[in-house]
mmCIF file of C-alpha atoms and ligand atoms in Angstrom:
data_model
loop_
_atom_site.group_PDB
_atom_site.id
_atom_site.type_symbol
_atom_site.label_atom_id
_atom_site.label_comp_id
_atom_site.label_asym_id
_atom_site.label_seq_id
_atom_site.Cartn_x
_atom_site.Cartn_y
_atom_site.Cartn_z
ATOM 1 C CA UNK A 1 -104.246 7.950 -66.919
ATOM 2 C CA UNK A 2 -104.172 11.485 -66.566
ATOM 3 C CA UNK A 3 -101.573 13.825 -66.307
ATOM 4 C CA UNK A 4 -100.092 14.757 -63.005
ATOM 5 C CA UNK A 5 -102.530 11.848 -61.396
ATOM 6 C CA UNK A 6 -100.773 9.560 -59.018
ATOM 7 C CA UNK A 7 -100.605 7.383 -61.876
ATOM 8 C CA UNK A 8 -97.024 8.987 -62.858
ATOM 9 C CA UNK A 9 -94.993 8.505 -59.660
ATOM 10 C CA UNK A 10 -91.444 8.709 -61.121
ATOM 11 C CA UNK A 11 -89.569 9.781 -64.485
ATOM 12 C CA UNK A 12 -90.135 6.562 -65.512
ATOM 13 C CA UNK A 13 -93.907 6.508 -65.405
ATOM 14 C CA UNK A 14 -93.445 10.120 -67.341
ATOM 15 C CA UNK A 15 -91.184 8.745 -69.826
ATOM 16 C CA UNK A 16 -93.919 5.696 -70.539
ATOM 17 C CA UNK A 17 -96.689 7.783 -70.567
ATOM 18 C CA UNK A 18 -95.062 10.311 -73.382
ATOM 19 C CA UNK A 19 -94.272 7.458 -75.284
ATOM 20 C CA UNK A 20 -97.857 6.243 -75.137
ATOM 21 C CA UNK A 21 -98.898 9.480 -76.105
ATOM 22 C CA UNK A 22 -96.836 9.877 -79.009
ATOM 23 C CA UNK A 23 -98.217 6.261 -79.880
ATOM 24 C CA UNK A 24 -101.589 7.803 -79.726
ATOM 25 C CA UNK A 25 -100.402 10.494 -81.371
ATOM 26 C CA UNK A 26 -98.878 8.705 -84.847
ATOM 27 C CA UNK A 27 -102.122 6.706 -84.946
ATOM 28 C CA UNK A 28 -104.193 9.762 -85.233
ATOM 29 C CA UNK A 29 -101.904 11.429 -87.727
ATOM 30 C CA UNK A 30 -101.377 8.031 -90.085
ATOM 31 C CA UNK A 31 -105.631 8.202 -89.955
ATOM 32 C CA UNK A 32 -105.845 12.146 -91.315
ATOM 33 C CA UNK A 33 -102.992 11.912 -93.657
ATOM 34 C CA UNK A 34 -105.355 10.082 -95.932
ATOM 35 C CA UNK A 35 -107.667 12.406 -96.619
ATOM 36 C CA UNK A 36 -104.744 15.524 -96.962
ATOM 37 C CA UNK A 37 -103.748 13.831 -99.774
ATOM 38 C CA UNK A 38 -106.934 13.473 -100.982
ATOM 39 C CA UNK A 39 -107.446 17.432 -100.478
ATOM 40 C CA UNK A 40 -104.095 18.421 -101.461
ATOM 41 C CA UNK A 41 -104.478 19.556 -105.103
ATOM 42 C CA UNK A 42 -100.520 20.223 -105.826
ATOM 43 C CA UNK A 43 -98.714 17.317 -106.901
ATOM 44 C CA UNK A 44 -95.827 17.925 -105.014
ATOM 45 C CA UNK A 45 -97.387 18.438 -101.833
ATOM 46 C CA UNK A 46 -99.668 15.334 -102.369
ATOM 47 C CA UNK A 47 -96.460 13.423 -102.894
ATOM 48 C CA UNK A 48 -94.608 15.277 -99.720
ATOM 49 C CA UNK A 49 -97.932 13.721 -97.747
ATOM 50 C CA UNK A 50 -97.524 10.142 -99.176
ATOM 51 C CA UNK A 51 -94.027 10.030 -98.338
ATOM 52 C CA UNK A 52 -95.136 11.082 -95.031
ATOM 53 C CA UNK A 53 -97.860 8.703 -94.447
ATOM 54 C CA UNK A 54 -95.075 5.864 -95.265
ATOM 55 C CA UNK A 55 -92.660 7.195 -93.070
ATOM 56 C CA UNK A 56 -95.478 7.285 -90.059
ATOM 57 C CA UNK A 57 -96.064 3.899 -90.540
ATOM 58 C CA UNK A 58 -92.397 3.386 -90.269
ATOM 59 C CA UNK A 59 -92.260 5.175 -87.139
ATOM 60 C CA UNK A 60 -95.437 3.808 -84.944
ATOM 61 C CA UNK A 61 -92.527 0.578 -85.870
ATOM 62 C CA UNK A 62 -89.816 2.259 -84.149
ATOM 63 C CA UNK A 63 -91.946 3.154 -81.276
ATOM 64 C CA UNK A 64 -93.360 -1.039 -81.427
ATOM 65 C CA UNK A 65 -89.685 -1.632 -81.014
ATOM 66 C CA UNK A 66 -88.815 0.989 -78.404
ATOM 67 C CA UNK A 67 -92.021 -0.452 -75.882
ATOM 68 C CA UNK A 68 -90.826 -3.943 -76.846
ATOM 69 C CA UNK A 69 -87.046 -2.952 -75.593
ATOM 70 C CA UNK A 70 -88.436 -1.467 -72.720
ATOM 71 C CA UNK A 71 -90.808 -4.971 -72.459
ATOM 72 C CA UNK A 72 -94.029 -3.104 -72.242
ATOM 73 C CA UNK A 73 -97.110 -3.789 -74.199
ATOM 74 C CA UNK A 74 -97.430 -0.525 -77.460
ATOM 75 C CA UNK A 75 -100.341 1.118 -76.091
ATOM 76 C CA UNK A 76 -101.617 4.731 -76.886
ATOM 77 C CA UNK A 77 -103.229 7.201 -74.347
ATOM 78 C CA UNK A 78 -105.257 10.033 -75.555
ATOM 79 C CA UNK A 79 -103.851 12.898 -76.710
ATOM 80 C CA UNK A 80 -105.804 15.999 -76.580
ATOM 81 C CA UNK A 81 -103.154 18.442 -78.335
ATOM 82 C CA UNK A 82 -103.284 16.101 -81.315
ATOM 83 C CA UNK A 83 -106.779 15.588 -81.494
ATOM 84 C CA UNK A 84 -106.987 19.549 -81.176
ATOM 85 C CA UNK A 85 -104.862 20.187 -84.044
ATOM 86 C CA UNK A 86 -106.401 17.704 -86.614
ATOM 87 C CA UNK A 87 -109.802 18.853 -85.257
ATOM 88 C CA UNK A 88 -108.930 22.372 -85.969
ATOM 89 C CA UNK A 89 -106.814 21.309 -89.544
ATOM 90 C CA UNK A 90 -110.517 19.822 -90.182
ATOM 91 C CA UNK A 91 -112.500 22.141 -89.812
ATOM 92 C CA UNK A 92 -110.418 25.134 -91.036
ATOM 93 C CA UNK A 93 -110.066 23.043 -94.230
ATOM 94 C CA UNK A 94 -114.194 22.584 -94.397
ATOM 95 C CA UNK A 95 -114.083 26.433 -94.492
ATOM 96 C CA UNK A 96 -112.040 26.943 -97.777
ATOM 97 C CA UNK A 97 -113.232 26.707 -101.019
ATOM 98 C CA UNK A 98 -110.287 27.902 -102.988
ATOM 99 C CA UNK A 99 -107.559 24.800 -103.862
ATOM 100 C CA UNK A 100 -104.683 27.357 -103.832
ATOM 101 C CA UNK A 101 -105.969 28.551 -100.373
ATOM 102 C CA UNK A 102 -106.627 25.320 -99.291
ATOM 103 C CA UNK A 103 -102.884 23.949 -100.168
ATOM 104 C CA UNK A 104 -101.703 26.845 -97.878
ATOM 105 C CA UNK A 105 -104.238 25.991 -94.870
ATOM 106 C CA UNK A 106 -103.089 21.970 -95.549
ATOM 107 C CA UNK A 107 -99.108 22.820 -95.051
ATOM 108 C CA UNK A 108 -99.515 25.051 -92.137
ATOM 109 C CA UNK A 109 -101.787 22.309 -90.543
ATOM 110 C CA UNK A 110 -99.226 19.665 -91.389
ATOM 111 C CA UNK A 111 -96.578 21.670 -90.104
ATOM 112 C CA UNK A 112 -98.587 22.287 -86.684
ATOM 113 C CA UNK A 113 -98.633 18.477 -86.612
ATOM 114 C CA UNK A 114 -94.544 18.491 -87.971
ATOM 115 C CA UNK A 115 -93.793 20.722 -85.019
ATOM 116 C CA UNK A 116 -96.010 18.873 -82.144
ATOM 117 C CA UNK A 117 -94.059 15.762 -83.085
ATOM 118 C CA UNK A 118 -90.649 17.542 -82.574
ATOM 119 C CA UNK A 119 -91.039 18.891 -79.541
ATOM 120 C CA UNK A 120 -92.480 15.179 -78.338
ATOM 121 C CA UNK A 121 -89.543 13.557 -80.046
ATOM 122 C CA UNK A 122 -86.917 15.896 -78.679
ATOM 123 C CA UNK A 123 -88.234 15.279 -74.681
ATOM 124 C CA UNK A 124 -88.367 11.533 -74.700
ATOM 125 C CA UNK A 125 -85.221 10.970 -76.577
ATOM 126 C CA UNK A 126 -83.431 13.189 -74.262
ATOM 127 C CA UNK A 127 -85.650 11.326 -71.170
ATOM 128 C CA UNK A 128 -84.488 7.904 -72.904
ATOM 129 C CA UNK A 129 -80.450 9.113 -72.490
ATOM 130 C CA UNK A 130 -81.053 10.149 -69.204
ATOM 131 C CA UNK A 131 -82.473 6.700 -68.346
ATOM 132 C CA UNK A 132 -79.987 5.089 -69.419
ATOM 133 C CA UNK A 133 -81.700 3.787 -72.598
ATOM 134 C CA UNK A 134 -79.562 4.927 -75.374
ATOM 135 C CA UNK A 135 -81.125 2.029 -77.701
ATOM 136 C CA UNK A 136 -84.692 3.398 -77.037
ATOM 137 C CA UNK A 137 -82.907 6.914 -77.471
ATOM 138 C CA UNK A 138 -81.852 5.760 -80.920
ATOM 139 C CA UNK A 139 -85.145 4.959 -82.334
ATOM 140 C CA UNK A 140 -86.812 7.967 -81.104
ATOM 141 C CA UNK A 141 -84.543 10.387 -82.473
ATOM 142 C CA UNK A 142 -84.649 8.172 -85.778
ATOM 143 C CA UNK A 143 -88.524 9.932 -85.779
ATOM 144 C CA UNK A 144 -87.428 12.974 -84.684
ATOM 145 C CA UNK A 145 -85.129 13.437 -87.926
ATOM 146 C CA UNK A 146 -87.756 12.080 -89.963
ATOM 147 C CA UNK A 147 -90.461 14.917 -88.701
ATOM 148 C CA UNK A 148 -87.818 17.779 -88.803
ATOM 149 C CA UNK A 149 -87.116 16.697 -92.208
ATOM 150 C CA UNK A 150 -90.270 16.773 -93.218
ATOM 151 C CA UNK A 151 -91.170 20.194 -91.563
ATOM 152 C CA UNK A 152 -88.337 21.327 -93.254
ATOM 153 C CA UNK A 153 -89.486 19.931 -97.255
ATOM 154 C CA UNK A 154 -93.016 21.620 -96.148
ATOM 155 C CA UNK A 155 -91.449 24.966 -95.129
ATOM 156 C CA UNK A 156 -89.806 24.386 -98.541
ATOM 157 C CA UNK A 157 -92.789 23.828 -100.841
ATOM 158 C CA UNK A 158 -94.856 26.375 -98.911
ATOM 159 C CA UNK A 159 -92.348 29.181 -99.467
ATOM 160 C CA UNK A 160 -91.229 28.429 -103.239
ATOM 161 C CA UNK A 161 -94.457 28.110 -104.522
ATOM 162 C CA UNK A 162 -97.797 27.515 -102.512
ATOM 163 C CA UNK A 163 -98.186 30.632 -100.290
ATOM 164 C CA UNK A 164 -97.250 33.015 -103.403
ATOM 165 C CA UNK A 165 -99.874 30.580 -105.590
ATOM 166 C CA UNK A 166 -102.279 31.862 -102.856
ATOM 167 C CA UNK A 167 -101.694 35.128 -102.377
ATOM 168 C CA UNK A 168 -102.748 35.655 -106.253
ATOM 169 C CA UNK A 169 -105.708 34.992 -105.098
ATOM 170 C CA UNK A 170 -106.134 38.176 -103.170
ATOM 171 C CA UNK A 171 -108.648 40.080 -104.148
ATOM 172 C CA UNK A 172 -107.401 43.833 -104.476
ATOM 173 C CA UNK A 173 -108.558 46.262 -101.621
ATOM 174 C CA UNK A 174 -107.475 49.790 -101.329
ATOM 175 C CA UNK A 175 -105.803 49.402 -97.944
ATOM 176 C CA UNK A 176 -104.051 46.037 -98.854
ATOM 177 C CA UNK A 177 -102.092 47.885 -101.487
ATOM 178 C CA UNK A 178 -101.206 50.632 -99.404
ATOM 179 C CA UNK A 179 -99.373 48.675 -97.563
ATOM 180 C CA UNK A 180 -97.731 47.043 -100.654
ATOM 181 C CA UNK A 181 -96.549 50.169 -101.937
ATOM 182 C CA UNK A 182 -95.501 51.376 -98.424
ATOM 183 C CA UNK A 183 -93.259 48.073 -98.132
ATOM 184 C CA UNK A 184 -91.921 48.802 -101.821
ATOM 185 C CA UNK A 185 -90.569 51.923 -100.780
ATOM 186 C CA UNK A 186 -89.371 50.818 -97.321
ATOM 187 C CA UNK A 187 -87.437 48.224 -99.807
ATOM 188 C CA UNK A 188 -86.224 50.663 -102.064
ATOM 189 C CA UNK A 189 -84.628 53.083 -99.410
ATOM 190 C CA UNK A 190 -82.458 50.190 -98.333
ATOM 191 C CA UNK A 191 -84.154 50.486 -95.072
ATOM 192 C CA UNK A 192 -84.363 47.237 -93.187
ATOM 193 C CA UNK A 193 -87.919 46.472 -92.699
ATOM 194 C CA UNK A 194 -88.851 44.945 -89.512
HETATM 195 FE FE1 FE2 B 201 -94.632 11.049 -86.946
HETATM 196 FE FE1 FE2 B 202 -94.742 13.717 -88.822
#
């Protein structure tokens, strides 16, 4: 079924299909957490994706339980935005050789993933009130919780610690500091920078 087919004829059929996807969707991601943790050389952020991969599992559940309240069979329909971001997390992860680098490419990818599910989330729980399914509402924005919490511990790590472990692995360059030095005084004269 494709998008704007005759196959969705009412909200309903939207609603259905965007919970398939999503269904799709969690399948994917619990299949390429896996081998993030494998690449993820910090031990925190290796945990952060464990934790992660458990709560997926918990949440293609919730989404076992929303189908069965709406008594439809849990079925997935292909996703191309969340083939297109693990494809792309992939290969952008093939390209670095640095593990400090590589942590940084990992969160923003996972993030990209964090943020698809939230905007996903967001739309059918607010489609499930307006349907009158508060219980299906319930579980969905169970997940959504779950994902902005998660976005939110991976903006965390990211910022405390793995961005500035991979920035020190810039390699000096005369223009580079320039603009370093340019920011340090833009700092100093109390000037806010934009
Ligand atoms: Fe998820
Ligand atoms: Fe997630």
């Amino acid at each position: 079924m494709g998008w704007f087919t005759a196959d969705i004829k009412n909200v309903d059929d939207l609603f259905l299909h965007s919970l398939q996807d999503i269904y799709y969707a969690e399948h994917q991601i619990e299949k390429a957490l896996p081998d993030m943790i494998a690449k993820a050389s910090d031990a925190e952020l290796k945990k952060g994706f464990s934790a992660h991969l458990k709560q997926t599992k918990g949440q293609i559940k919730r989404l076992d339980q929303a189908f069965k309240k709406l008594k439809e069979k849990p079925k997935g329909t292909k996703c191309p935005a969340i083939d297109g971001i693990i494809e792309e997390a992939n290969d952008i992860a093939g390209e670095v050789d640095d593990k400090m680098v590589l942590n940084a490419a990992l969160i923003a990818a996972a993030q990209a993933v964090e943020h698809y599910e939230i905007t996903r989330y967001g739309t059918l729980a607010a489609w499930a009130k307006l349907l009158g399914r508060a219980d299906v509402a319930r579980l969905l924005t169970a997940n959504l919780n779950e994902e902005k919490a998660t976005d939110k511990k991976l903006n965390g790590i990211a910022k405390r610690k793995i961005n500035k472990k991979a920035l020190a692995k810039r390699k000096p360059r005369p223009d580079r500091v320039e603009r370093v030095e340019n920011a340090a005084l833009v700092a100093a004269s109390g000037i806010p920078s934009i």
